[in-house]
Amino acid sequence: SGALWRVPHQEDAMSRGRIVLDEQTLYRPRADVSPDGTRLIFSSTSNAGDQFNHLYVLPTAGGYPYKMTFGEFDDFHPRWSPDGEQIAYISNHAGVPQLCLLNAHTGRKQVVAIRKRTWKQPMARLQVRILDAGTGQPTPARIQGAASDGKLYAPPDAFVINARLPEGLERVFYTGGAYTVEVPPGKVRVEAHKGFEYLPAGQEVEARAGATHAVTLTLKPVADLPSKGWYAATTHTHMNYGGPLRNTPAMLGLMARAQGLHIVTGMVANKDNRVLDWQHFRPDGQMDPASDLPGRLLIVFGEEHRPSFWGHSFLIGLRDHLISPFASGYKGTALDSIYPSNTDVFREARAQGAATGYVHAFGGDRDPLAGGGGPKGFGIDVALGTIDGVEWMSSSRGALIPLFHAWNNDFRIAPVGGEDSLANMESQRLPGIMRTYAYLGRNFTLQGWVDALKQGRVFLSSGPVPEFSVGGRMPGESVDLPAGGGPVPITGSVRSRTPLLSVRIYHNGTVWKEIPAAGKKEVRFAEHAAVSKSGWFSLVAEAEETRPAPGAFGQAVSNAVRVYVGKQPIRSRASARYYLDWLAKLRAQVSDPSLYRSEREMKRVLARLEEAAAVYRKRLEEAP
């Protein structure tokens, strides 16, 4: 976005003004002219010189901006005092925004502290505790609900957020397990939520003015996957992304615990020509110090690579360095070429031991190849084996189509969940609303998390919690049968906080078995499949959302369990043709010389594409 600063005049200021500064912004400059008309105060990142917004002063006649505030936090919305001696502004140095004053001449900063709140009417007080029914102890949770005036009341230091849930916006905040808050008299509803493995708990209270009401909400578990070595994780959360709050690893940890997450992957990423949270990346496979392994909390910072053409991607477990530049294909910058393709970036990341994949890849119900959209580079990297996973950020039936075609030719791509939360925004997708369940067993470490992604011991979920095995093997593993084939037991269960809509077992891309589940919250199954040729099985479940909404549904998808009969490979002519069609469509898009800086770059990209096409042609020849 271009910010144009104009000098105001007595009449028709906008039409008679002139540009004194033009820079890229995040819509937060809020320039204010000093009372004497000689200076502008505004908030800026100073043309990418800073990942944080700070205050700058600039002559109204034009010139160079001078920086007035500093620190690893944001200062914004500045206004001059009538005498021009002080500047009032907002700072998020304490996490939540606070009003501050800056002396324009000495640089002295002062927080305008709120010492007392005086309400327009007598208020009631709620003392709320959240307990885990399994342990009887206080537990972090996400709080939502409303008082008699329809508003959610939270402690002054809480991150109060407009949660973008599948069923619509909901005002929420996080608690460590207990809080006290003042509310207006009348009916007040308090709800506590904690991920997918607990039933929500709620209570309605008739609040009386001047009274203190004790509220205890007990969260009952519906599943305990950590006891079986499975842990809830997100592949894709942005701790800070230019929002009004200032997030920290400790706060991110509270969000994770309140959402029932054990592993949070914070993504370092470019945004508006800045790289955000880069200072939290730790090489040599180190987790963030805010992690608590005995308490089953792991926080790690990876990288989101964000090219505009090929598709955004995750790089998790980089051992040496972040891969820069963080993007390609951005017109008007030195990164305007679509070279290199994602393949080169993935290979560099894998050389560092990282797990790789495409993020928020496909959505909706349409086939991406038929116009459903999604990352263009996916078809190349499936063939070349440079990615470990493909990420869902919301429930999607269309995303199953390219995934199943990949599995039909034995490309090992795991379905993973990452909600792409912008966790310091006032309006955001909450961490963990789409998550990965990963089998780490007893190896609850950063390397255990990376290994689970690479080996595909995962399933994704936005609600249902499945367990699934084929021949005693978990998702990502395989079963070996003799050349004649034989029977294979298929067992599992699905539990859900909300009524299930469907539970299906897929075999080689089509529904093999529909498990009666509609309206239930738990199903178990034990089946046997007569397998005569090599193939795969996967479990897909759907459920209602917490508050049913048109078109919204919860979804769980397990990674494939492969079954090999003798030495037969898993092959499909139709699926090989699917990806050859993908590459033909892509070739037409990338053959324009204007997309590159040189002919050499275009030849390198076309070579990657041909390398992938050769793999699909070989799979086509090997198919029955």
PDB file of C-alpha atoms in Angstrom, residues 161-372:
ATOM      1  CA  ILE A 161      -9.958 -11.380  20.146  1.00  0.00           C
ATOM      2  CA  ASN A 162     -12.602 -11.594  17.441  1.00  0.00           C
ATOM      3  CA  ALA A 163     -12.210 -15.295  16.671  1.00  0.00           C
ATOM      4  CA  ARG A 164     -12.905 -16.206  13.052  1.00  0.00           C
ATOM      5  CA  LEU A 165     -14.487 -19.598  13.652  1.00  0.00           C
ATOM      6  CA  PRO A 166     -16.167 -21.678  10.912  1.00  0.00           C
ATOM      7  CA  GLU A 167     -19.564 -20.820  12.383  1.00  0.00           C
ATOM      8  CA  GLY A 168     -18.842 -17.072  12.431  1.00  0.00           C
ATOM      9  CA  LEU A 169     -17.134 -14.402  14.554  1.00  0.00           C
ATOM     10  CA  GLU A 170     -16.977 -14.985  18.303  1.00  0.00           C
ATOM     11  CA  ARG A 171     -15.463 -12.693  20.940  1.00  0.00           C
ATOM     12  CA  VAL A 172     -13.004 -14.738  23.066  1.00  0.00           C
ATOM     13  CA  PHE A 173     -10.034 -14.537  25.415  1.00  0.00           C
ATOM     14  CA  TYR A 174      -7.627 -17.000  27.061  1.00  0.00           C
ATOM     15  CA  THR A 175      -7.207 -17.798  30.740  1.00  0.00           C
ATOM     16  CA  GLY A 176      -4.637 -19.826  32.610  1.00  0.00           C
ATOM     17  CA  GLY A 177      -7.384 -21.470  34.671  1.00  0.00           C
ATOM     18  CA  ALA A 178      -8.876 -18.727  36.870  1.00  0.00           C
ATOM     19  CA  TYR A 179      -9.874 -15.099  36.506  1.00  0.00           C
ATOM     20  CA  THR A 180     -12.014 -12.391  38.097  1.00  0.00           C
ATOM     21  CA  VAL A 181     -14.083  -9.915  36.133  1.00  0.00           C
ATOM     22  CA  GLU A 182     -16.782  -7.292  36.692  1.00  0.00           C
ATOM     23  CA  VAL A 183     -20.021  -7.615  34.695  1.00  0.00           C
ATOM     24  CA  PRO A 184     -23.319  -5.696  34.554  1.00  0.00           C
ATOM     25  CA  PRO A 185     -26.273  -7.126  36.510  1.00  0.00           C
ATOM     26  CA  GLY A 186     -28.492  -9.683  34.804  1.00  0.00           C
ATOM     27  CA  LYS A 187     -27.962 -12.982  33.029  1.00  0.00           C
ATOM     28  CA  VAL A 188     -24.355 -13.719  32.060  1.00  0.00           C
ATOM     29  CA  ARG A 189     -23.239 -16.776  30.100  1.00  0.00           C
ATOM     30  CA  VAL A 190     -19.691 -18.104  30.479  1.00  0.00           C
ATOM     31  CA  GLU A 191     -18.313 -20.872  28.230  1.00  0.00           C
ATOM     32  CA  ALA A 192     -14.960 -22.659  28.363  1.00  0.00           C
ATOM     33  CA  HIS A 193     -13.451 -24.518  25.402  1.00  0.00           C
ATOM     34  CA  LYS A 194     -10.229 -26.520  25.179  1.00  0.00           C
ATOM     35  CA  GLY A 195      -9.568 -28.029  21.780  1.00  0.00           C
ATOM     36  CA  PHE A 196     -11.099 -31.179  20.354  1.00  0.00           C
ATOM     37  CA  GLU A 197     -10.404 -33.634  23.159  1.00  0.00           C
ATOM     38  CA  TYR A 198     -12.658 -31.892  25.711  1.00  0.00           C
ATOM     39  CA  LEU A 199     -16.367 -31.186  25.759  1.00  0.00           C
ATOM     40  CA  PRO A 200     -17.114 -27.472  26.132  1.00  0.00           C
ATOM     41  CA  ALA A 201     -18.511 -26.396  29.521  1.00  0.00           C
ATOM     42  CA  GLY A 202     -20.886 -23.515  30.160  1.00  0.00           C
ATOM     43  CA  GLN A 203     -22.877 -21.919  32.938  1.00  0.00           C
ATOM     44  CA  GLU A 204     -25.450 -19.148  33.131  1.00  0.00           C
ATOM     45  CA  VAL A 205     -25.509 -16.896  36.198  1.00  0.00           C
ATOM     46  CA  GLU A 206     -28.037 -14.288  37.344  1.00  0.00           C
ATOM     47  CA  ALA A 207     -25.545 -11.613  38.354  1.00  0.00           C
ATOM     48  CA  ARG A 208     -26.627  -9.255  41.152  1.00  0.00           C
ATOM     49  CA  ALA A 209     -25.214  -5.759  41.565  1.00  0.00           C
ATOM     50  CA  GLY A 210     -22.641  -5.632  44.365  1.00  0.00           C
ATOM     51  CA  ALA A 211     -22.491  -9.442  44.679  1.00  0.00           C
ATOM     52  CA  THR A 212     -19.594 -11.789  43.970  1.00  0.00           C
ATOM     53  CA  HIS A 213     -20.506 -15.023  42.179  1.00  0.00           C
ATOM     54  CA  ALA A 214     -18.256 -18.094  42.071  1.00  0.00           C
ATOM     55  CA  VAL A 215     -18.376 -19.999  38.778  1.00  0.00           C
ATOM     56  CA  THR A 216     -16.669 -23.350  38.269  1.00  0.00           C
ATOM     57  CA  LEU A 217     -16.590 -24.895  34.795  1.00  0.00           C
ATOM     58  CA  THR A 218     -15.389 -28.490  34.493  1.00  0.00           C
ATOM     59  CA  LEU A 219     -14.061 -29.662  31.140  1.00  0.00           C
ATOM     60  CA  LYS A 220     -14.619 -33.366  30.511  1.00  0.00           C
ATOM     61  CA  PRO A 221     -12.198 -35.186  28.201  1.00  0.00           C
ATOM     62  CA  VAL A 222     -13.561 -37.263  25.311  1.00  0.00           C
ATOM     63  CA  ALA A 223     -10.143 -38.612  24.291  1.00  0.00           C
ATOM     64  CA  ASP A 224      -6.600 -38.892  25.636  1.00  0.00           C
ATOM     65  CA  LEU A 225      -4.316 -39.226  22.655  1.00  0.00           C
ATOM     66  CA  PRO A 226      -1.067 -38.240  24.454  1.00  0.00           C
ATOM     67  CA  SER A 227      -1.371 -41.396  26.554  1.00  0.00           C
ATOM     68  CA  LYS A 228      -1.050 -43.287  23.248  1.00  0.00           C
ATOM     69  CA  GLY A 229       1.826 -41.177  21.911  1.00  0.00           C
ATOM     70  CA  TRP A 230      -0.263 -38.820  19.724  1.00  0.00           C
ATOM     71  CA  TYR A 231       0.070 -35.061  20.222  1.00  0.00           C
ATOM     72  CA  ALA A 232      -1.921 -32.110  18.890  1.00  0.00           C
ATOM     73  CA  ALA A 233       0.134 -29.661  16.831  1.00  0.00           C
ATOM     74  CA  THR A 234      -0.150 -26.828  14.355  1.00  0.00           C
ATOM     75  CA  THR A 235       2.194 -26.509  11.402  1.00  0.00           C
ATOM     76  CA  HIS A 236       1.380 -22.863  10.812  1.00  0.00           C
ATOM     77  CA  THR A 237       0.907 -20.021  13.303  1.00  0.00           C
ATOM     78  CA  HIS A 238       2.248 -16.477  13.058  1.00  0.00           C
ATOM     79  CA  MET A 239       3.066 -15.163  16.529  1.00  0.00           C
ATOM     80  CA  ASN A 240       3.187 -11.551  15.291  1.00  0.00           C
ATOM     81  CA  TYR A 241       1.888 -10.345  11.952  1.00  0.00           C
ATOM     82  CA  GLY A 242       1.520  -6.582  12.197  1.00  0.00           C
ATOM     83  CA  GLY A 243      -1.475  -6.572  14.557  1.00  0.00           C
ATOM     84  CA  PRO A 244      -2.258  -4.208  17.445  1.00  0.00           C
ATOM     85  CA  LEU A 245      -1.215  -6.732  20.127  1.00  0.00           C
ATOM     86  CA  ARG A 246       2.353  -7.779  20.890  1.00  0.00           C
ATOM     87  CA  ASN A 247       2.624 -11.516  21.203  1.00  0.00           C
ATOM     88  CA  THR A 248       5.434 -13.420  22.903  1.00  0.00           C
ATOM     89  CA  PRO A 249       6.420 -17.093  23.057  1.00  0.00           C
ATOM     90  CA  ALA A 250       5.045 -17.228  26.622  1.00  0.00           C
ATOM     91  CA  MET A 251       1.682 -15.870  25.483  1.00  0.00           C
ATOM     92  CA  LEU A 252       1.731 -18.193  22.488  1.00  0.00           C
ATOM     93  CA  GLY A 253       2.231 -21.029  24.969  1.00  0.00           C
ATOM     94  CA  LEU A 254      -0.851 -19.958  26.927  1.00  0.00           C
ATOM     95  CA  MET A 255      -2.868 -19.842  23.694  1.00  0.00           C
ATOM     96  CA  ALA A 256      -1.657 -23.346  22.858  1.00  0.00           C
ATOM     97  CA  ARG A 257      -2.547 -24.824  26.257  1.00  0.00           C
ATOM     98  CA  ALA A 258      -5.952 -23.113  26.189  1.00  0.00           C
ATOM     99  CA  GLN A 259      -6.606 -24.628  22.769  1.00  0.00           C
ATOM    100  CA  GLY A 260      -5.455 -28.115  23.774  1.00  0.00           C
ATOM    101  CA  LEU A 261      -2.297 -27.951  21.660  1.00  0.00           C
ATOM    102  CA  HIS A 262       1.020 -29.542  22.579  1.00  0.00           C
ATOM    103  CA  ILE A 263       3.165 -28.314  19.670  1.00  0.00           C
ATOM    104  CA  VAL A 264       3.123 -24.857  18.093  1.00  0.00           C
ATOM    105  CA  THR A 265       5.142 -24.038  14.996  1.00  0.00           C
ATOM    106  CA  GLY A 266       5.519 -20.263  14.797  1.00  0.00           C
ATOM    107  CA  MET A 267       6.262 -19.166  11.249  1.00  0.00           C
ATOM    108  CA  VAL A 268       8.842 -16.494  10.497  1.00  0.00           C
ATOM    109  CA  ALA A 269       7.532 -14.774   7.367  1.00  0.00           C
ATOM    110  CA  ASN A 270       7.781 -11.704   5.179  1.00  0.00           C
ATOM    111  CA  LYS A 271       4.881  -9.262   5.447  1.00  0.00           C
ATOM    112  CA  ASP A 272       4.725  -5.870   3.737  1.00  0.00           C
ATOM    113  CA  ASN A 273       8.430  -6.118   2.877  1.00  0.00           C
ATOM    114  CA  ARG A 274       9.354  -6.968   6.477  1.00  0.00           C
ATOM    115  CA  VAL A 275      10.452 -10.236   8.053  1.00  0.00           C
ATOM    116  CA  LEU A 276       8.501 -10.798  11.259  1.00  0.00           C
ATOM    117  CA  ASP A 277       9.685 -12.783  14.321  1.00  0.00           C
ATOM    118  CA  TRP A 278      13.034 -13.602  12.693  1.00  0.00           C
ATOM    119  CA  GLN A 279      14.825 -13.078  16.018  1.00  0.00           C
ATOM    120  CA  HIS A 280      13.009 -16.072  17.550  1.00  0.00           C
ATOM    121  CA  PHE A 281      14.486 -18.586  15.099  1.00  0.00           C
ATOM    122  CA  ARG A 282      17.003 -20.832  16.856  1.00  0.00           C
ATOM    123  CA  PRO A 283      19.398 -22.972  14.778  1.00  0.00           C
ATOM    124  CA  ASP A 284      20.828 -26.395  15.630  1.00  0.00           C
ATOM    125  CA  GLY A 285      17.388 -27.887  16.200  1.00  0.00           C
ATOM    126  CA  GLN A 286      16.662 -25.870  19.337  1.00  0.00           C
ATOM    127  CA  MET A 287      13.173 -25.294  20.679  1.00  0.00           C
ATOM    128  CA  ASP A 288      12.100 -21.941  22.094  1.00  0.00           C
ATOM    129  CA  PRO A 289      12.917 -21.444  25.805  1.00  0.00           C
ATOM    130  CA  ALA A 290       9.191 -20.950  26.514  1.00  0.00           C
ATOM    131  CA  SER A 291       8.732 -24.671  25.781  1.00  0.00           C
ATOM    132  CA  ASP A 292       7.973 -27.019  28.652  1.00  0.00           C
ATOM    133  CA  LEU A 293       8.722 -30.611  27.702  1.00  0.00           C
ATOM    134  CA  PRO A 294       7.671 -32.152  31.062  1.00  0.00           C
ATOM    135  CA  GLY A 295       4.420 -30.194  30.715  1.00  0.00           C
ATOM    136  CA  ARG A 296       4.068 -31.344  27.101  1.00  0.00           C
ATOM    137  CA  LEU A 297       4.458 -27.942  25.425  1.00  0.00           C
ATOM    138  CA  LEU A 298       6.836 -27.525  22.493  1.00  0.00           C
ATOM    139  CA  ILE A 299       7.282 -24.178  20.718  1.00  0.00           C
ATOM    140  CA  VAL A 300       9.469 -23.981  17.632  1.00  0.00           C
ATOM    141  CA  PHE A 301       9.990 -21.287  15.012  1.00  0.00           C
ATOM    142  CA  GLY A 302      10.183 -22.373  11.389  1.00  0.00           C
ATOM    143  CA  GLU A 303       9.786 -20.450   8.149  1.00  0.00           C
ATOM    144  CA  GLU A 304       6.961 -19.765   5.746  1.00  0.00           C
ATOM    145  CA  HIS A 305       8.368 -19.219   2.278  1.00  0.00           C
ATOM    146  CA  ARG A 306       5.869 -17.034   0.394  1.00  0.00           C
ATOM    147  CA  PRO A 307       6.369 -16.798  -3.389  1.00  0.00           C
ATOM    148  CA  SER A 308       3.408 -15.214  -5.120  1.00  0.00           C
ATOM    149  CA  PHE A 309       3.353 -17.684  -8.034  1.00  0.00           C
ATOM    150  CA  TRP A 310       4.369 -21.170  -6.870  1.00  0.00           C
ATOM    151  CA  GLY A 311       2.492 -21.279  -3.559  1.00  0.00           C
ATOM    152  CA  HIS A 312       3.371 -20.674   0.089  1.00  0.00           C
ATOM    153  CA  SER A 313       5.218 -23.389   1.985  1.00  0.00           C
ATOM    154  CA  PHE A 314       6.418 -24.519   5.422  1.00  0.00           C
ATOM    155  CA  LEU A 315      10.019 -25.268   6.357  1.00  0.00           C
ATOM    156  CA  ILE A 316      10.066 -26.844   9.824  1.00  0.00           C
ATOM    157  CA  GLY A 317      13.253 -27.895  11.603  1.00  0.00           C
ATOM    158  CA  LEU A 318      15.855 -25.815   9.752  1.00  0.00           C
ATOM    159  CA  ARG A 319      19.125 -26.538  11.527  1.00  0.00           C
ATOM    160  CA  ASP A 320      21.357 -23.777  10.208  1.00  0.00           C
ATOM    161  CA  HIS A 321      19.625 -20.680   8.854  1.00  0.00           C
ATOM    162  CA  LEU A 322      16.419 -19.160   7.569  1.00  0.00           C
ATOM    163  CA  ILE A 323      16.244 -19.279   3.779  1.00  0.00           C
ATOM    164  CA  SER A 324      16.310 -15.818   2.241  1.00  0.00           C
ATOM    165  CA  PRO A 325      14.870 -14.151   0.284  1.00  0.00           C
ATOM    166  CA  PHE A 326      11.511 -15.210   1.645  1.00  0.00           C
ATOM    167  CA  ALA A 327       9.637 -14.722  -1.627  1.00  0.00           C
ATOM    168  CA  SER A 328       9.817 -14.537  -5.406  1.00  0.00           C
ATOM    169  CA  GLY A 329       7.621 -13.211  -8.176  1.00  0.00           C
ATOM    170  CA  TYR A 330       6.788  -9.835  -6.601  1.00  0.00           C
ATOM    171  CA  LYS A 331       6.459  -7.173  -9.283  1.00  0.00           C
ATOM    172  CA  GLY A 332       8.176  -3.858  -8.669  1.00  0.00           C
ATOM    173  CA  THR A 333      10.879  -5.440  -6.490  1.00  0.00           C
ATOM    174  CA  ALA A 334      14.232  -7.098  -7.111  1.00  0.00           C
ATOM    175  CA  LEU A 335      12.362 -10.399  -6.580  1.00  0.00           C
ATOM    176  CA  ASP A 336      10.098  -9.980  -9.603  1.00  0.00           C
ATOM    177  CA  SER A 337      11.252 -13.207 -11.322  1.00  0.00           C
ATOM    178  CA  ILE A 338       9.413 -16.469 -10.579  1.00  0.00           C
ATOM    179  CA  TYR A 339      12.843 -18.149 -10.464  1.00  0.00           C
ATOM    180  CA  PRO A 340      13.724 -20.120  -8.437  1.00  0.00           C
ATOM    181  CA  SER A 341      10.802 -22.531  -8.235  1.00  0.00           C
ATOM    182  CA  ASN A 342       9.835 -23.905  -4.832  1.00  0.00           C
ATOM    183  CA  THR A 343      11.732 -27.107  -5.641  1.00  0.00           C
ATOM    184  CA  ASP A 344      15.092 -25.396  -5.160  1.00  0.00           C
ATOM    185  CA  VAL A 345      13.989 -23.918  -1.842  1.00  0.00           C
ATOM    186  CA  PHE A 346      12.662 -27.277  -0.623  1.00  0.00           C
ATOM    187  CA  ARG A 347      15.916 -29.005  -1.517  1.00  0.00           C
ATOM    188  CA  GLU A 348      17.906 -26.378   0.372  1.00  0.00           C
ATOM    189  CA  ALA A 349      15.637 -26.812   3.414  1.00  0.00           C
ATOM    190  CA  ARG A 350      15.817 -30.602   3.317  1.00  0.00           C
ATOM    191  CA  ALA A 351      19.611 -30.361   3.196  1.00  0.00           C
ATOM    192  CA  GLN A 352      19.250 -28.697   6.610  1.00  0.00           C
ATOM    193  CA  GLY A 353      17.096 -31.578   7.881  1.00  0.00           C
ATOM    194  CA  ALA A 354      13.788 -29.715   7.641  1.00  0.00           C
ATOM    195  CA  ALA A 355      10.336 -31.106   6.956  1.00  0.00           C
ATOM    196  CA  THR A 356       8.696 -29.320   4.038  1.00  0.00           C
ATOM    197  CA  GLY A 357       5.267 -28.868   2.483  1.00  0.00           C
ATOM    198  CA  TYR A 358       2.676 -26.549   1.005  1.00  0.00           C
ATOM    199  CA  VAL A 359       0.536 -24.443   3.358  1.00  0.00           C
ATOM    200  CA  HIS A 360      -3.155 -23.428   3.040  1.00  0.00           C
ATOM    201  CA  ALA A 361      -2.927 -25.298  -0.226  1.00  0.00           C
ATOM    202  CA  PHE A 362      -6.426 -26.183  -1.426  1.00  0.00           C
ATOM    203  CA  GLY A 363      -9.912 -25.315  -0.251  1.00  0.00           C
ATOM    204  CA  GLY A 364     -13.579 -25.822  -0.979  1.00  0.00           C
ATOM    205  CA  ASP A 365     -15.076 -28.800  -2.800  1.00  0.00           C
ATOM    206  CA  ARG A 366     -13.700 -28.273  -6.326  1.00  0.00           C
ATOM    207  CA  ASP A 367     -10.865 -30.129  -8.002  1.00  0.00           C
ATOM    208  CA  PRO A 368      -7.889 -27.704  -8.092  1.00  0.00           C
ATOM    209  CA  LEU A 369      -7.020 -28.857 -11.606  1.00  0.00           C
ATOM    210  CA  ALA A 370     -10.541 -27.925 -12.766  1.00  0.00           C
ATOM    211  CA  GLY A 371     -10.249 -24.381 -11.456  1.00  0.00           C
ATOM    212  CA  GLY A 372     -10.388 -24.824  -7.713  1.00  0.00           C
TER     213      GLY A 372
END
